[in-house]
N, CA, C and O of each residue as an XYZ file, in Angstrom:
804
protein
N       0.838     -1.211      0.000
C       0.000      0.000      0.000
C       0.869      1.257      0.000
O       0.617      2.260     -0.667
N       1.931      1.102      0.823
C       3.110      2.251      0.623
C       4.145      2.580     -0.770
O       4.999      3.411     -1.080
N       3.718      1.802     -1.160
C       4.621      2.084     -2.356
C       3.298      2.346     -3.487
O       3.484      3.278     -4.270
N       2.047      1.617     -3.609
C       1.386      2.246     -4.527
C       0.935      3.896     -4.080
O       0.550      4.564     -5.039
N       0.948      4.588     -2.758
C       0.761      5.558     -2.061
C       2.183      6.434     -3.030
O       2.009      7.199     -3.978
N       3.491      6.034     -2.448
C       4.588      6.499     -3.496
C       4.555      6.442     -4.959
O       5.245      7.127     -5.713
N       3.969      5.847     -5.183
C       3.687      5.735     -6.886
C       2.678      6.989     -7.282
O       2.835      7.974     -8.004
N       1.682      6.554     -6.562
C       0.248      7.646     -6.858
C       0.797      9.305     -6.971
O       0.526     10.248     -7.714
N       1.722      9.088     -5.794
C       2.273     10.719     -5.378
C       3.413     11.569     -6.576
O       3.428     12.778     -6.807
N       4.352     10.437     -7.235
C       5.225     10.827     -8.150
C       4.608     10.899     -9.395
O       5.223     11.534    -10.251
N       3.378     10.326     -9.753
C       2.248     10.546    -10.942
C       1.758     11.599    -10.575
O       1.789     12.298    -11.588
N       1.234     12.290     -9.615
C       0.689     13.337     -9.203
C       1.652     14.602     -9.552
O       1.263     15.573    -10.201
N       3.161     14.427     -8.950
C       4.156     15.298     -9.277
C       4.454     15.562    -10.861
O       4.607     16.629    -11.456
N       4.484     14.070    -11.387
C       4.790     14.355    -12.836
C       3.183     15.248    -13.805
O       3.262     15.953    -14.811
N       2.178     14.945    -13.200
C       1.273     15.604    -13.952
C       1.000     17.092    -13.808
O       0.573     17.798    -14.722
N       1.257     17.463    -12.701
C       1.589     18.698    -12.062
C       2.637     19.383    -13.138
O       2.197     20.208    -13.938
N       3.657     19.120    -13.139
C       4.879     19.423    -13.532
C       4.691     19.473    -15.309
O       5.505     19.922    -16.116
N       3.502     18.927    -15.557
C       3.304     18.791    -17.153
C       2.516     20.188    -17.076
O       2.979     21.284    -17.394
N       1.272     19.929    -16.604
C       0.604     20.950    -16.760
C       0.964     22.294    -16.335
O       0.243     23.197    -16.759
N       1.930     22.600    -15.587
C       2.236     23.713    -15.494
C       3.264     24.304    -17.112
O       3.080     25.341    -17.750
N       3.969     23.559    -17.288
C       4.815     23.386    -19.108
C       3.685     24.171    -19.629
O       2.485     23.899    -19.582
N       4.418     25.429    -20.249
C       3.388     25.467    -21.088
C       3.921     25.967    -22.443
O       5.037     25.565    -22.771
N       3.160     26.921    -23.395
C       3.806     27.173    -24.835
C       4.093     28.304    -25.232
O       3.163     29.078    -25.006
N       5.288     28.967    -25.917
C       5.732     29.863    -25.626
C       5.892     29.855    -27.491
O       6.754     29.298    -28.170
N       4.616     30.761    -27.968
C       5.162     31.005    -29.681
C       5.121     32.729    -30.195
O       4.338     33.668    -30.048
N       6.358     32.519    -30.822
C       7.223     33.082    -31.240
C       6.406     33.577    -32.594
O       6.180     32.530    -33.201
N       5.823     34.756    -33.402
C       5.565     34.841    -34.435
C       6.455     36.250    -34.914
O       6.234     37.329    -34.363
N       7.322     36.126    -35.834
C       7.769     36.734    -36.198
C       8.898     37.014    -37.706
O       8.712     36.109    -38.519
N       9.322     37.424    -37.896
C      10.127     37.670    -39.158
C      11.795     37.294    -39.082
O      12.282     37.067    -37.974
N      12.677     37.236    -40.352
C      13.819     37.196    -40.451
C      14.431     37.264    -39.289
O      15.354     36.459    -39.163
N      14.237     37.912    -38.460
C      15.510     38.385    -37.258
C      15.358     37.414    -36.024
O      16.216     37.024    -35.232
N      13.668     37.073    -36.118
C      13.357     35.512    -35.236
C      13.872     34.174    -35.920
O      14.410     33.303    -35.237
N      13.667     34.018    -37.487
C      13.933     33.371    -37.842
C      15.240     32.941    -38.113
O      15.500     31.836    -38.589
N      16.099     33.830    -37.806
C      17.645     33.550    -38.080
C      18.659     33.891    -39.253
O      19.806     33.462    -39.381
N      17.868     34.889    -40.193
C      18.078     34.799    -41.244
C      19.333     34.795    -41.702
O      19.876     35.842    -41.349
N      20.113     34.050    -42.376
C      21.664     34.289    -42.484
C      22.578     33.930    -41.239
O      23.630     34.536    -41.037
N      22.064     32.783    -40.310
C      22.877     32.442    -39.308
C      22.010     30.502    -39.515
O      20.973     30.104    -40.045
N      23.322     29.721    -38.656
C      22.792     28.876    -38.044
C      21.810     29.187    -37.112
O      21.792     30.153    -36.349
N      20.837     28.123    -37.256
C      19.224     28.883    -36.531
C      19.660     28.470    -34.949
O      18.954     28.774    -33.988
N      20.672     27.882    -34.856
C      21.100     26.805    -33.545
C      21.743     28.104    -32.655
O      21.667     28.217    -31.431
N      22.374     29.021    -33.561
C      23.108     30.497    -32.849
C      22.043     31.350    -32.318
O      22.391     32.044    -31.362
N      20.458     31.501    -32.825
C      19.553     32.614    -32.953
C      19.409     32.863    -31.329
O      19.881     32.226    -30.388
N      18.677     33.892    -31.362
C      17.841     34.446    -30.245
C      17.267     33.380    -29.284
O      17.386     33.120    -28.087
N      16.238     32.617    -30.892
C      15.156     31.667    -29.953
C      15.903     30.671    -29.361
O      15.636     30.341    -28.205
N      16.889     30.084    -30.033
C      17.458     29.153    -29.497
C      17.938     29.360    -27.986
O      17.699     28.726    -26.959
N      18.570     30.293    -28.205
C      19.465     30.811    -26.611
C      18.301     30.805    -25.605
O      18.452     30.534    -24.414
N      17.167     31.113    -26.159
C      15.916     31.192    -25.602
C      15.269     29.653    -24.120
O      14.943     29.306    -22.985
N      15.595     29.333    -25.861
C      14.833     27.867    -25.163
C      16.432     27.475    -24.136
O      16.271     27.012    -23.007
N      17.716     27.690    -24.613
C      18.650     27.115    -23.346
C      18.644     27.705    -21.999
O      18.999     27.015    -21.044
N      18.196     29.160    -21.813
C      17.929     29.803    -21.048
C      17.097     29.275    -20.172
O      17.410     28.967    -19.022
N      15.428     29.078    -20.934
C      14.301     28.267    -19.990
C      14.703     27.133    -19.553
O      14.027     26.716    -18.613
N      15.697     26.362    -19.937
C      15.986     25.231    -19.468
C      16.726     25.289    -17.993
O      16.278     25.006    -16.882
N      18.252     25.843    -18.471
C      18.632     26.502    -17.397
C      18.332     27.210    -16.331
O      19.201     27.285    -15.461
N      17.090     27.881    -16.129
C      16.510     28.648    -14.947
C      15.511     27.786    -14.633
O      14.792     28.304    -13.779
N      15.007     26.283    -15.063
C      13.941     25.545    -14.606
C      12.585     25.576    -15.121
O      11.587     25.121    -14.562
N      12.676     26.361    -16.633
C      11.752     26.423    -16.705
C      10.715     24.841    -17.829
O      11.383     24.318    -18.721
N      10.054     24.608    -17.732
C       9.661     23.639    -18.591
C       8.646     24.057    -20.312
O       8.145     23.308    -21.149
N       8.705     25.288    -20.227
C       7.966     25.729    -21.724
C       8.667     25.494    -23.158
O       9.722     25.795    -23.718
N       7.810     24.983    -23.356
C       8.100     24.481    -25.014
C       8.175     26.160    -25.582
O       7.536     27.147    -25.217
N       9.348     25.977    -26.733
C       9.300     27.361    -27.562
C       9.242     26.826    -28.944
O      10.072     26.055    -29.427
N       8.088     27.348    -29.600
C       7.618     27.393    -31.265
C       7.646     28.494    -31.917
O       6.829     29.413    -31.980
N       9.184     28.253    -32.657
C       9.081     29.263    -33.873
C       8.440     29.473    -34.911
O       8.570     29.078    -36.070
N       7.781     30.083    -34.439
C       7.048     30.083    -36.333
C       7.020     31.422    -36.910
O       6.006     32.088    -37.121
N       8.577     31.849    -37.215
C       9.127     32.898    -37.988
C       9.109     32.528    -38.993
O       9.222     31.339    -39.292
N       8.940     33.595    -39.893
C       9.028     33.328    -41.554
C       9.816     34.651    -42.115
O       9.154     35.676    -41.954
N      10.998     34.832    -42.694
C      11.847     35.440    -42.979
C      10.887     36.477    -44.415
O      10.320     36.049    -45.420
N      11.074     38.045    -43.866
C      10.046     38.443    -44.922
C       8.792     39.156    -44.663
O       8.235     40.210    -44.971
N       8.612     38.161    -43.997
C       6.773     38.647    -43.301
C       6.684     39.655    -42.842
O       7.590     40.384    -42.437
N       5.600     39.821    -42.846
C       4.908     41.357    -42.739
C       3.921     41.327    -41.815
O       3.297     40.267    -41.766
N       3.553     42.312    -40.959
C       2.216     42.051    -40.071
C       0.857     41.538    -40.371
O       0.100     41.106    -39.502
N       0.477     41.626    -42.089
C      -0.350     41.426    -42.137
C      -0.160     39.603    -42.709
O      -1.138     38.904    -42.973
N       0.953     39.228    -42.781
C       1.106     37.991    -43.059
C       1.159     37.099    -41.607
O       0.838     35.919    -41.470
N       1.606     37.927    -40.690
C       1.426     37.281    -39.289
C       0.127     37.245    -39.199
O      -0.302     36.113    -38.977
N      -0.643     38.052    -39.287
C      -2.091     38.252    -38.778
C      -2.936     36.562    -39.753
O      -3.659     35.728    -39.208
N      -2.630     36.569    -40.764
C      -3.158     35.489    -41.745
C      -3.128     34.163    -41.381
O      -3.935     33.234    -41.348
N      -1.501     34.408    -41.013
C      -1.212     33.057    -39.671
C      -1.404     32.523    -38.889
O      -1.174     31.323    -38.738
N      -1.995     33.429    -37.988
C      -1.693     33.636    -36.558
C      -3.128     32.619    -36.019
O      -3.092     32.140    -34.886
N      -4.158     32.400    -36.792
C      -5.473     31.711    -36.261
C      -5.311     30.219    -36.822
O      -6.291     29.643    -36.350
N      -4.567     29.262    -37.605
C      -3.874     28.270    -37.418
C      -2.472     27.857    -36.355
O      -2.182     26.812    -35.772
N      -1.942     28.917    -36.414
C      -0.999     28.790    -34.964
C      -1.469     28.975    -33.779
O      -0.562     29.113    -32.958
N      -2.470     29.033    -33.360
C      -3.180     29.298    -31.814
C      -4.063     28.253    -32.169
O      -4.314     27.618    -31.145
N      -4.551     27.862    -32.985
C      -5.426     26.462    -32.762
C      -4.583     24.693    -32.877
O      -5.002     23.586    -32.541
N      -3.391     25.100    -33.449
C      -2.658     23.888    -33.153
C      -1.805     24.176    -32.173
O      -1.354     23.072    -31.866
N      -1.264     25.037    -31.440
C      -0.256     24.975    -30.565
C      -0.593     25.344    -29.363
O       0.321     25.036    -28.599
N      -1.650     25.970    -28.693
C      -2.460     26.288    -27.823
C      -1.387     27.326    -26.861
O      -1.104     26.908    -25.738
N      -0.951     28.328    -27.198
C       0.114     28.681    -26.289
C      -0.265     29.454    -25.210
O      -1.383     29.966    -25.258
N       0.461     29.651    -24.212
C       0.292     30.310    -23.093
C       1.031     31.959    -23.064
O       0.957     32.847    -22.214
N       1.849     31.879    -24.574
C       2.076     33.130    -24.333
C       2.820     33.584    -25.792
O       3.831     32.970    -26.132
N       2.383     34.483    -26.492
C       2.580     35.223    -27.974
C       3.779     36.000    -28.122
O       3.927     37.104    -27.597
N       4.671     35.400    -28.867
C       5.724     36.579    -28.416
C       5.534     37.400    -29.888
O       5.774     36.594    -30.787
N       5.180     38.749    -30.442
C       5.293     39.222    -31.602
C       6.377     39.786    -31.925
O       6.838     40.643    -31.171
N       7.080     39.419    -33.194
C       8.059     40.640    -33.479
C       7.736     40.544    -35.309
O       7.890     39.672    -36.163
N       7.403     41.456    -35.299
C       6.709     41.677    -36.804
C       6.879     43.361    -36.725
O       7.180     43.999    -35.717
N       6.600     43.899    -38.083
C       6.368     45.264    -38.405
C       7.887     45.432    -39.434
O       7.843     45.717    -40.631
N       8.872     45.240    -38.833
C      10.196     45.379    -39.597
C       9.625     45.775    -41.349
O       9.421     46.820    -41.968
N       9.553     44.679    -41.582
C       8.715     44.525    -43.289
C       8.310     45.553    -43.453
O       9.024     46.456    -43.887
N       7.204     45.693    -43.190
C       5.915     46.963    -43.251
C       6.814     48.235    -43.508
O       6.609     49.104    -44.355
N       7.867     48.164    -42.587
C       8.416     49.364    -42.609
C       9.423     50.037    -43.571
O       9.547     51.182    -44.007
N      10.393     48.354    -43.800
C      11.053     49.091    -45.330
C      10.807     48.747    -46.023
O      11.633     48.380    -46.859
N       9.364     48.588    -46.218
C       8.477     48.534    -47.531
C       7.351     50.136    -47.785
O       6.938     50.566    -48.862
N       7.155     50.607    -46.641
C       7.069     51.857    -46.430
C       5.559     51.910    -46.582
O       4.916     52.895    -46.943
N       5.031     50.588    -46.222
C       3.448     50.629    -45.377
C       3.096     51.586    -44.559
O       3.709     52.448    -43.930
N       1.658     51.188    -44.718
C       1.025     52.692    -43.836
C       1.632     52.096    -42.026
O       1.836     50.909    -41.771
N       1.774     52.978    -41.240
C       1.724     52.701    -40.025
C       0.397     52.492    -39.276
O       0.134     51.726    -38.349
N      -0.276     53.278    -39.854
C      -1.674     52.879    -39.054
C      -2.496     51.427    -39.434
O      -3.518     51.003    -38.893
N      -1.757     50.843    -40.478
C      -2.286     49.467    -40.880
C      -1.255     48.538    -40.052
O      -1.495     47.400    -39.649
N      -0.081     49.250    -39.887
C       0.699     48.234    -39.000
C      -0.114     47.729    -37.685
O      -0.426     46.596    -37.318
N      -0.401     49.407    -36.946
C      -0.834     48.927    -35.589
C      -2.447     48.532    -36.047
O      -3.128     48.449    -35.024
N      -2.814     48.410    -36.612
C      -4.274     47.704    -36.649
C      -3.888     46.065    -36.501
O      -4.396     45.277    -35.702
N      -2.929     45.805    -37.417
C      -2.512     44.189    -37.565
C      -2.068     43.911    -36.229
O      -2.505     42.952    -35.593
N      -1.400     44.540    -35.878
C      -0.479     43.984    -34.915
C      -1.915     44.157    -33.426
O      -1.862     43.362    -32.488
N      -2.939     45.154    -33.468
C      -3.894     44.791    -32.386
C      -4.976     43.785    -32.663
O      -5.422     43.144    -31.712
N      -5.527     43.550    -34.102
C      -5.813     42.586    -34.077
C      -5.093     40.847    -33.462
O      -5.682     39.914    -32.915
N      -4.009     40.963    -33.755
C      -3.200     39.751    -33.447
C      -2.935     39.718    -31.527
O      -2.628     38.719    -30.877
N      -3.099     40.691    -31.152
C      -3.489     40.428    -29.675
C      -4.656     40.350    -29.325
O      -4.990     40.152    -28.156
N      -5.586     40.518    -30.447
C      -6.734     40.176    -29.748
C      -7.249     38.577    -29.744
O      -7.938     37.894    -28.986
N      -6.600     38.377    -30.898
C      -6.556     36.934    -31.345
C      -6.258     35.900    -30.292
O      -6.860     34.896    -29.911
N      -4.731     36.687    -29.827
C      -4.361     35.648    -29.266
C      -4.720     35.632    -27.621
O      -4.686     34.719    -26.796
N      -4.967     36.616    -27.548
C      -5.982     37.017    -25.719
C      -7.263     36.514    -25.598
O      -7.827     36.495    -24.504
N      -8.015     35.919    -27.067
C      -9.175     34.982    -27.215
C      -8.796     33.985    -27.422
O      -9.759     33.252    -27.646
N      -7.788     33.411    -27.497
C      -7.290     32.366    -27.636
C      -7.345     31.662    -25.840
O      -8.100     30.743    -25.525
N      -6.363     32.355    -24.861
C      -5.836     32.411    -23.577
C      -4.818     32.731    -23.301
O      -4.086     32.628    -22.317
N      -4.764     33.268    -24.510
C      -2.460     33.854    -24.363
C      -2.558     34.958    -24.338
O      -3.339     35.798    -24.785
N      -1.103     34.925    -23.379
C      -0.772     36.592    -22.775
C       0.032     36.617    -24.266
O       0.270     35.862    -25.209
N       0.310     38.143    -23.782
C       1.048     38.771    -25.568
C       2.685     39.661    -25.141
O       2.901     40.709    -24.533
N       3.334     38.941    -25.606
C       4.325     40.193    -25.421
C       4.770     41.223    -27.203
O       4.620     40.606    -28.258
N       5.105     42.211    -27.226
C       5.071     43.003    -28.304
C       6.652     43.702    -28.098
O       7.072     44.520    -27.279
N       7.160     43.143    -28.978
C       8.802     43.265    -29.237
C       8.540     44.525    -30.390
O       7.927     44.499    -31.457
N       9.309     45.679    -29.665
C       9.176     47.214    -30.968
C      10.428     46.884    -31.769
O      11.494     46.322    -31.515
N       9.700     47.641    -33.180
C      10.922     48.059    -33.746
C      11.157     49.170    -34.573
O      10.240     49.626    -35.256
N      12.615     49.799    -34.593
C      12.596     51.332    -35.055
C      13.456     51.256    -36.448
O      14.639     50.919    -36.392
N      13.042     51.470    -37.287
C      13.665     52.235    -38.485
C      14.759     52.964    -38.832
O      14.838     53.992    -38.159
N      15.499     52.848    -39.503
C      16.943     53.606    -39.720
C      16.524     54.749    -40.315
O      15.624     54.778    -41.154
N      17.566     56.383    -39.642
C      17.111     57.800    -40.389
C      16.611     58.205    -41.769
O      16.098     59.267    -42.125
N      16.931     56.916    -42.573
C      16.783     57.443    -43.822
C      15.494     57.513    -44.330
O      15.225     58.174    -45.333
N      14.817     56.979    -43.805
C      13.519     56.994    -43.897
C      12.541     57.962    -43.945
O      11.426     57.985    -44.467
N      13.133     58.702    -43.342
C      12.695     60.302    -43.027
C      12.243     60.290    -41.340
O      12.020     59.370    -40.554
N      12.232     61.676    -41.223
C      12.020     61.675    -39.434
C      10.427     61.564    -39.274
O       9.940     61.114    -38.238
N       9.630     62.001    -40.368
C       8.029     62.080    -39.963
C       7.894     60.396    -39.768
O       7.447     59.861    -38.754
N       8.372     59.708    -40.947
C       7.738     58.316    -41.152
C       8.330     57.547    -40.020
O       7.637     56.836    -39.292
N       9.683     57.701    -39.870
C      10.316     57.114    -38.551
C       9.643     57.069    -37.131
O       9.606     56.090    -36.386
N       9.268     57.961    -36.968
C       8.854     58.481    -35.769
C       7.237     58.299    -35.761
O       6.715     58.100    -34.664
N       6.365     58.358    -36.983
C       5.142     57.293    -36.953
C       5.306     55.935    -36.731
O       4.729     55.239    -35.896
N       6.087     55.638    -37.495
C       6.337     53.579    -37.275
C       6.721     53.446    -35.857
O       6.291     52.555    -35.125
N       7.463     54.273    -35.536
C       7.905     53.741    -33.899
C       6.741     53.816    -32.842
O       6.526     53.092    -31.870
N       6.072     54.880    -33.311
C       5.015     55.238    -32.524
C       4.359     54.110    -32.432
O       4.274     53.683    -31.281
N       3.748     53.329    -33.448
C       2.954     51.989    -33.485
C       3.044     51.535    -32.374
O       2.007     51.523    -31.710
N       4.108     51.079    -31.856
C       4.580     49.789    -30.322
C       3.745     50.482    -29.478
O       2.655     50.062    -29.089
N       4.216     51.489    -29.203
C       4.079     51.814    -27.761
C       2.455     52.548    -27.542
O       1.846     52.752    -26.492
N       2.055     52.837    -28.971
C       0.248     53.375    -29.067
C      -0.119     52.215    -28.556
O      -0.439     52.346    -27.374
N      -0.262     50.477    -29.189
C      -0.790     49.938    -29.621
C      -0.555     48.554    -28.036
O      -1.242     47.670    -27.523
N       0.592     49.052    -27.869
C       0.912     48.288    -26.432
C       0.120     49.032    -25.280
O      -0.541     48.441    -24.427
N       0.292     50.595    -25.378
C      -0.508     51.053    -24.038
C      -1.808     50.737    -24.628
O      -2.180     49.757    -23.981
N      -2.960     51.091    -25.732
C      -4.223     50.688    -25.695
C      -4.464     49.143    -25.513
O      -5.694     49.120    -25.550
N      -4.175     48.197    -25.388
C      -4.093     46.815    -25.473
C      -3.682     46.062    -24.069
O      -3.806     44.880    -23.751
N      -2.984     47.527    -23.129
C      -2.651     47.337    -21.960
C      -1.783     46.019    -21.758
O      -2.068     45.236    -20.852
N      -0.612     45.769    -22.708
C       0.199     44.337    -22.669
C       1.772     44.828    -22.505
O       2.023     45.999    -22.793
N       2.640     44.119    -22.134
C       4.413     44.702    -22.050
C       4.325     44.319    -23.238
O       3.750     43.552    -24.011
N       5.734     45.779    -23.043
C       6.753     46.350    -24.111
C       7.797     45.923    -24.231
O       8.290     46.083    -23.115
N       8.739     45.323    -25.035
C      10.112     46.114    -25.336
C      10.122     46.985    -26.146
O       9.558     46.876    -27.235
N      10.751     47.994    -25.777
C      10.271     49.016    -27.063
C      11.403     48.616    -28.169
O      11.104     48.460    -29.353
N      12.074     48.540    -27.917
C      13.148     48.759    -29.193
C      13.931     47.301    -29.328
O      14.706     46.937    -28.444
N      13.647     46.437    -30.591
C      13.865     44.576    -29.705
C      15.432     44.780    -30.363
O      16.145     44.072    -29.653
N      16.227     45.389    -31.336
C      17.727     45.876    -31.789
C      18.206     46.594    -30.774
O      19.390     46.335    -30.558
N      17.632     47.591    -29.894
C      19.107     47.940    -28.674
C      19.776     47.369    -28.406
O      19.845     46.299    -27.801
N      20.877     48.505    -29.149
C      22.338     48.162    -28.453
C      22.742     47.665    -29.378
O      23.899     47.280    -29.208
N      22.022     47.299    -31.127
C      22.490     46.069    -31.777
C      22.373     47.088    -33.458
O      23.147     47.306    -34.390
N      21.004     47.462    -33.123
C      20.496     48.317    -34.254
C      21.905     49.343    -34.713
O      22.732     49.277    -33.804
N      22.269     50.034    -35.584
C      23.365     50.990    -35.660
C      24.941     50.121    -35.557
O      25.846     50.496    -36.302
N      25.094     49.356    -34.920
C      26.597     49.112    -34.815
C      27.300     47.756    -36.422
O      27.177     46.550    -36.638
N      27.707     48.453    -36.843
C      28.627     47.375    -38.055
C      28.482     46.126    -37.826
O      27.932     45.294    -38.547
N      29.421     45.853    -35.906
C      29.504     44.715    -35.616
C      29.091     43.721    -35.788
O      29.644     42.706    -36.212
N      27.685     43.969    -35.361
C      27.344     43.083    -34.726
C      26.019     42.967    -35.944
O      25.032     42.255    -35.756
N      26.227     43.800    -37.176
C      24.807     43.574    -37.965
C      25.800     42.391    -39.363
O      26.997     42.309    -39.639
N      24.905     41.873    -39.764
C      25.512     41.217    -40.630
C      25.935     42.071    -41.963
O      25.739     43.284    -41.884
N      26.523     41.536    -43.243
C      26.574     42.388    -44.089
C      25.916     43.051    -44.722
O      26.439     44.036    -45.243
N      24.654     42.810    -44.910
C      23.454     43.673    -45.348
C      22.939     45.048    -44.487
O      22.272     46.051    -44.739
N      23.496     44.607    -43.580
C      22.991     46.106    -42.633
C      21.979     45.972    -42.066
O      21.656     46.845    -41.260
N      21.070     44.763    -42.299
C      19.710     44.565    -41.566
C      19.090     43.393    -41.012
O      17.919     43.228    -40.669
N      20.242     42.467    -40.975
C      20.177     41.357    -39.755
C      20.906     41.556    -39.022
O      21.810     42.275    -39.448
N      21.032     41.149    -37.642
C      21.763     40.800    -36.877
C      22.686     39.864    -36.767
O      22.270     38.718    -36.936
N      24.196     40.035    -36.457
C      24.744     38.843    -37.273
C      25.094     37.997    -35.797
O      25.002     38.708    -34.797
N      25.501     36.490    -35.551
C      25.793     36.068    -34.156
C      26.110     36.371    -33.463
O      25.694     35.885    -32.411
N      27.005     37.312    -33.416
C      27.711     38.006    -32.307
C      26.908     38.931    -31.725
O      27.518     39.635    -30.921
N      25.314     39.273    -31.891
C      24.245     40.179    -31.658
C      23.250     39.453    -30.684
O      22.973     40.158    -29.714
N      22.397     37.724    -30.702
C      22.158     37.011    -30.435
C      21.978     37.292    -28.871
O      20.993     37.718    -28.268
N      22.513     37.133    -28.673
C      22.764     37.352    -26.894
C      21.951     38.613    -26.197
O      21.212     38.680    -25.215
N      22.603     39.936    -27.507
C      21.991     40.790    -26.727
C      20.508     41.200    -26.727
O      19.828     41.903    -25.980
N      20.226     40.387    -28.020
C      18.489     40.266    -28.131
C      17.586     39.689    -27.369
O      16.461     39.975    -26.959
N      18.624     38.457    -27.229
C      17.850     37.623    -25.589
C      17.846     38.718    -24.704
O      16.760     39.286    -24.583
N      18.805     39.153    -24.051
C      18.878     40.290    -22.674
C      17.907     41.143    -22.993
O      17.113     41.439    -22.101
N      17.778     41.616    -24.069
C      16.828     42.593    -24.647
C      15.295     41.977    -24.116
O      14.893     42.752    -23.248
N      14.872     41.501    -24.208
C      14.269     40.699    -24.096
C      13.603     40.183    -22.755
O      12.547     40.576    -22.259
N      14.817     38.818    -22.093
C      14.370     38.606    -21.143
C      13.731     39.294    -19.495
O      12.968     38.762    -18.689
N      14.284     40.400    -19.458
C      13.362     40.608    -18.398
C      12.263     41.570    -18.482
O      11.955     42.373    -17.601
N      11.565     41.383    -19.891
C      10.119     41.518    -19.687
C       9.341     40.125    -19.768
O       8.153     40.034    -19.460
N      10.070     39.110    -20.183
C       9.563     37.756    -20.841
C       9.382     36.970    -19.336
O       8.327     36.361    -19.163
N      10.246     36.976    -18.409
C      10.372     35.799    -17.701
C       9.436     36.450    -16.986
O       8.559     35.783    -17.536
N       8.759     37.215    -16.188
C       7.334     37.314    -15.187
C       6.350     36.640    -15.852
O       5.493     36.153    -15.114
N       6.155     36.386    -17.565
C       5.371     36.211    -17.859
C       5.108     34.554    -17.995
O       4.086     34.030    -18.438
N       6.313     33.873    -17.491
C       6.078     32.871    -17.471
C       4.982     32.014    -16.351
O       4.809     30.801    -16.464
């Protein structure tokens, strides 16, 4: 009786320990997706070694697509919440939109639809910003940036505002095109990152 009592109790622990696991997806563009790196170097990856390392048990699903645009996330985004059921949205989209020189106000429409999506779904949302290089001009720059932080305070969800600090501008650490991040950047996108991500676990 004591050992099926010990048995019952470590089934109890292991189901516990499942159900708390939960899903952590990633929708986003080139810079999630790795573009021009081993995907094994990226962000997400460091990601998922990170959750491991601090105890955490959440599955991480990339489903970056190098390219995409907000409104291609948005198209997505209601087959990825019905097969993966996640507990928490990470967005980084808009990039596209922007040096393609989309309206901004269609950005933040996409990008609030897609939290609404996924907050009817049961997932929290996090909203990774991103800012535009000067050349763009200062009016349009300074609309696109605006998007994050309009669209995060009406939606009432965390920010990073800027998901390139520290990375955006420097030679180093961008690859040769000027608009990925090249490995040696990786790291600081996680930091960027993690401490708005981990409360939300």
């Amino acid at each position: 009786m004591r050992v099926w009592f010990l048995s019952a109790g470590l089934a109890l622990m292991c189901m516990a320990q499942s159900a708390a696991a939960g899903t952590v997806l990633i929708v986003g563009d080139s810079i999630s997706a790795g573009f021009g790196l081993d995907t094994r170097l990226g962000w997400v990856s460091l990601l998922e070694q990170r959750l491991k390392r601090e105890g955490f048990d959440d599955k991480v699903v990339n489903a970056s697509i190098s390219g995409d645009t907000s409104a291609g996330g948005q198209a997505r985004l209601p087959a990825l919440l019905a097969e993966h059921k996640p507990e928490l949205v990470i967005l980084e989209l808009g990039g596209n939109d922007g040096l393609r020189g989309l309206l901004p106000t269609q950005l933040q429409q996409n990008l609030a639809a897609m939290i609404d999506s996924s907050r009817a779904s049961g997932a929290k949302v996090l909203l990774l910003g991103m800012q535009l290089p000067p050349n763009y001009g200062a009016r349009y720059t300074k609309a696109f940036a605006e998007v994050y932080s309009n669209v995060a305070t009406e939606k009432k969800i965390p920010l990073v505002p800027f998901f390139l600090d520290g990375v955006g501008g420097h030679p180093d650490l961008m690859q040769a095109d000027g608009l990925h991040p090249a490995a040696g950047a990786q790291d600081k996108l996680l930091e960027n990152v993690w401490p708005t991500l981990k409360p939300l676990l």
